[in-house]
Amino acid sequence: VIKPKLGRPGRVSVTTCTWDRDGKRIAGGVGDGSIQVWSLKPGWGSRPDIHIEKGHDDDITGLKFSSDGRILLSRSSDDSLKVWDLRQAKKPLQVFKELPNHYAQTNVAFSPDEQLIFTGTSVERDCSSGGLLCFYDRTKLQLVSKVGISPTCSVVQCEWHPKLNQVFATIGDKSQGGTHILYDPSHSKRGALVCVARAPRKKSVDDFEAKPAIHNPHALPLFRDQPSRKRQREKALKDPIKSHKPELPMTGPGFGGRVGSTNGSLLTQYLLKQGGMIKETWMEEDPREAILKYADAAAKDPKFIAPAYAETQPEPVFAKSDSDEEEK
C-alpha cells in the first residue's frame, strides 16, 4: 500500500496509475493534480522519488511510460496532454492543449515504435468535428494528424496493437458505445482484415427457425404467485379520499342530530331547552295515539292508496286502548 504525498492535509483520491516496462517504477496521478513516481527499492513507498506538484489543473485520467523509462505522458480532464522528461521533471517538455476530455478513463498511448503519441478527444456541445484521434511526433513534439472517428460519440480509450498493426478506439456516450478499428490494407495483419475479407453470408431458406413458445412455471395463471398488495396499500394511504376515516356513529345524549356536552352543540338549543321551550315528548307519547291523530286528516284528504279502494274497502275498526284495562 502506497500513500501518496499530499500538498494539504486531508483525503485525496488517486485517479490513475501505471507501471513502467521493466516493472521497477510505478507512477500515480493524484486528485490534487500532482504526478508522483516511486522506484522499487528497499524501504520504498514512504515518499515518492519524483514529485511533480502541479502537473495538471484537474483530475489526471491517463499515464504512460516510454519503453526506455525516460518519458512520461500524462492526460488530464483539463483538456491537455503533457510530455514529461523524468530526468528534469520540473517543467514539461511540451503541452498539447485544446483536447476536450470528459471521461475519467481517457488514456494516452505510444505507437509500437514509439515515434508517435496519440490520444482521444471528447465531443463538446458546440463541436462540429466529433470524437477525434490526435497523433503527435515524439521527437519534434508537433501535431502530425487528426483522424475523425465518430461525429456524435467521444473517443474514450485507444490502443495501437504491435503485432496486428491496427489502432483500436473505443467510443461512446451516455446511451451507446462501440469500437472502431483503423488498419492499413497492405501493412496490417489479420485482426480486422479477417472480417473485411469475407463476403457477407447470404441468408438461406433453411435458416428460418420458428421461435417456440416457452412457458416457464410461473407463466400460467394457475401457478403464478399472487401479486403483492403492499404497493396498493401504500398508494391508498396517500389517497386523501380512500384514507379518510369515517365518522363514528353518534352516542350519548343529544338533540337534532348534534351531540355535545350541553345536550346540544348550539348555545341557542341549550338555552331554549333549559327554559322549557323545547321538550322531548317522543319518549312520553303513546305511539298508538301519535298515529291516530292523523286519522281524521287522512279520511278527509286521501291522497294515494285510499281513493282506489274507497268503494270496496271495509270500514276500519281500531282496537280500544289497553290502558283502561290495565288500570282496572
mmCIF file with all atom_site columns, C-alpha atoms in Angstrom, residues 8 17 92 102 118 122-123 126 128 137 146 159-160 181 226 241 296:
data_model
loop_
_atom_site.group_PDB
_atom_site.id
_atom_site.type_symbol
_atom_site.label_atom_id
_atom_site.label_alt_id
_atom_site.label_comp_id
_atom_site.label_asym_id
_atom_site.label_entity_id
_atom_site.label_seq_id
_atom_site.pdbx_PDB_ins_code
_atom_site.Cartn_x
_atom_site.Cartn_y
_atom_site.Cartn_z
_atom_site.occupancy
_atom_site.B_iso_or_equiv
_atom_site.pdbx_formal_charge
_atom_site.auth_seq_id
_atom_site.auth_comp_id
_atom_site.auth_asym_id
_atom_site.auth_atom_id
_atom_site.pdbx_PDB_model_num
ATOM 1  C CA . ARG A 1 8   ? -2.520   19.744  2.031   1.00 0.00 ? 8   ARG A CA 1
ATOM 2  C CA . CYS A 1 17  ? -1.634   4.708   -12.069 1.00 0.00 ? 17  CYS A CA 1
ATOM 3  C CA . PRO A 1 92  ? 7.026    19.556  -19.142 1.00 0.00 ? 92  PRO A CA 1
ATOM 4  C CA . HIS A 1 102 ? -14.988  14.486  -20.189 1.00 0.00 ? 102 HIS A CA 1
ATOM 5  C CA . PHE A 1 118 ? -1.801   9.608   -29.655 1.00 0.00 ? 118 PHE A CA 1
ATOM 6  C CA . SER A 1 122 ? -14.454  14.045  -26.245 1.00 0.00 ? 122 SER A CA 1
ATOM 7  C CA . VAL A 1 123 ? -17.374  15.659  -28.027 1.00 0.00 ? 123 VAL A CA 1
ATOM 8  C CA . ASP A 1 126 ? -20.832  23.249  -29.853 1.00 0.00 ? 126 ASP A CA 1
ATOM 9  C CA . SER A 1 128 ? -18.778  20.036  -35.203 1.00 0.00 ? 128 SER A CA 1
ATOM 10 C CA . ASP A 1 137 ? 5.519    13.287  -33.279 1.00 0.00 ? 137 ASP A CA 1
ATOM 11 C CA . LYS A 1 146 ? -6.168   14.338  -36.562 1.00 0.00 ? 146 LYS A CA 1
ATOM 12 C CA . GLU A 1 159 ? -4.596   1.308   -28.282 1.00 0.00 ? 159 GLU A CA 1
ATOM 13 C CA . TRP A 1 160 ? -2.156   0.505   -31.094 1.00 0.00 ? 160 TRP A CA 1
ATOM 14 C CA . ILE A 1 181 ? -10.606  -0.245  -35.791 1.00 0.00 ? 181 ILE A CA 1
ATOM 15 C CA . GLN A 1 226 ? -50.460  -13.698 -6.108  1.00 0.00 ? 226 GLN A CA 1
ATOM 16 C CA . ILE A 1 241 ? -60.389  10.051  -0.133  1.00 0.00 ? 241 ILE A CA 1
ATOM 17 C CA . ASP A 1 296 ? -109.128 12.427  10.575  1.00 0.00 ? 296 ASP A CA 1
#
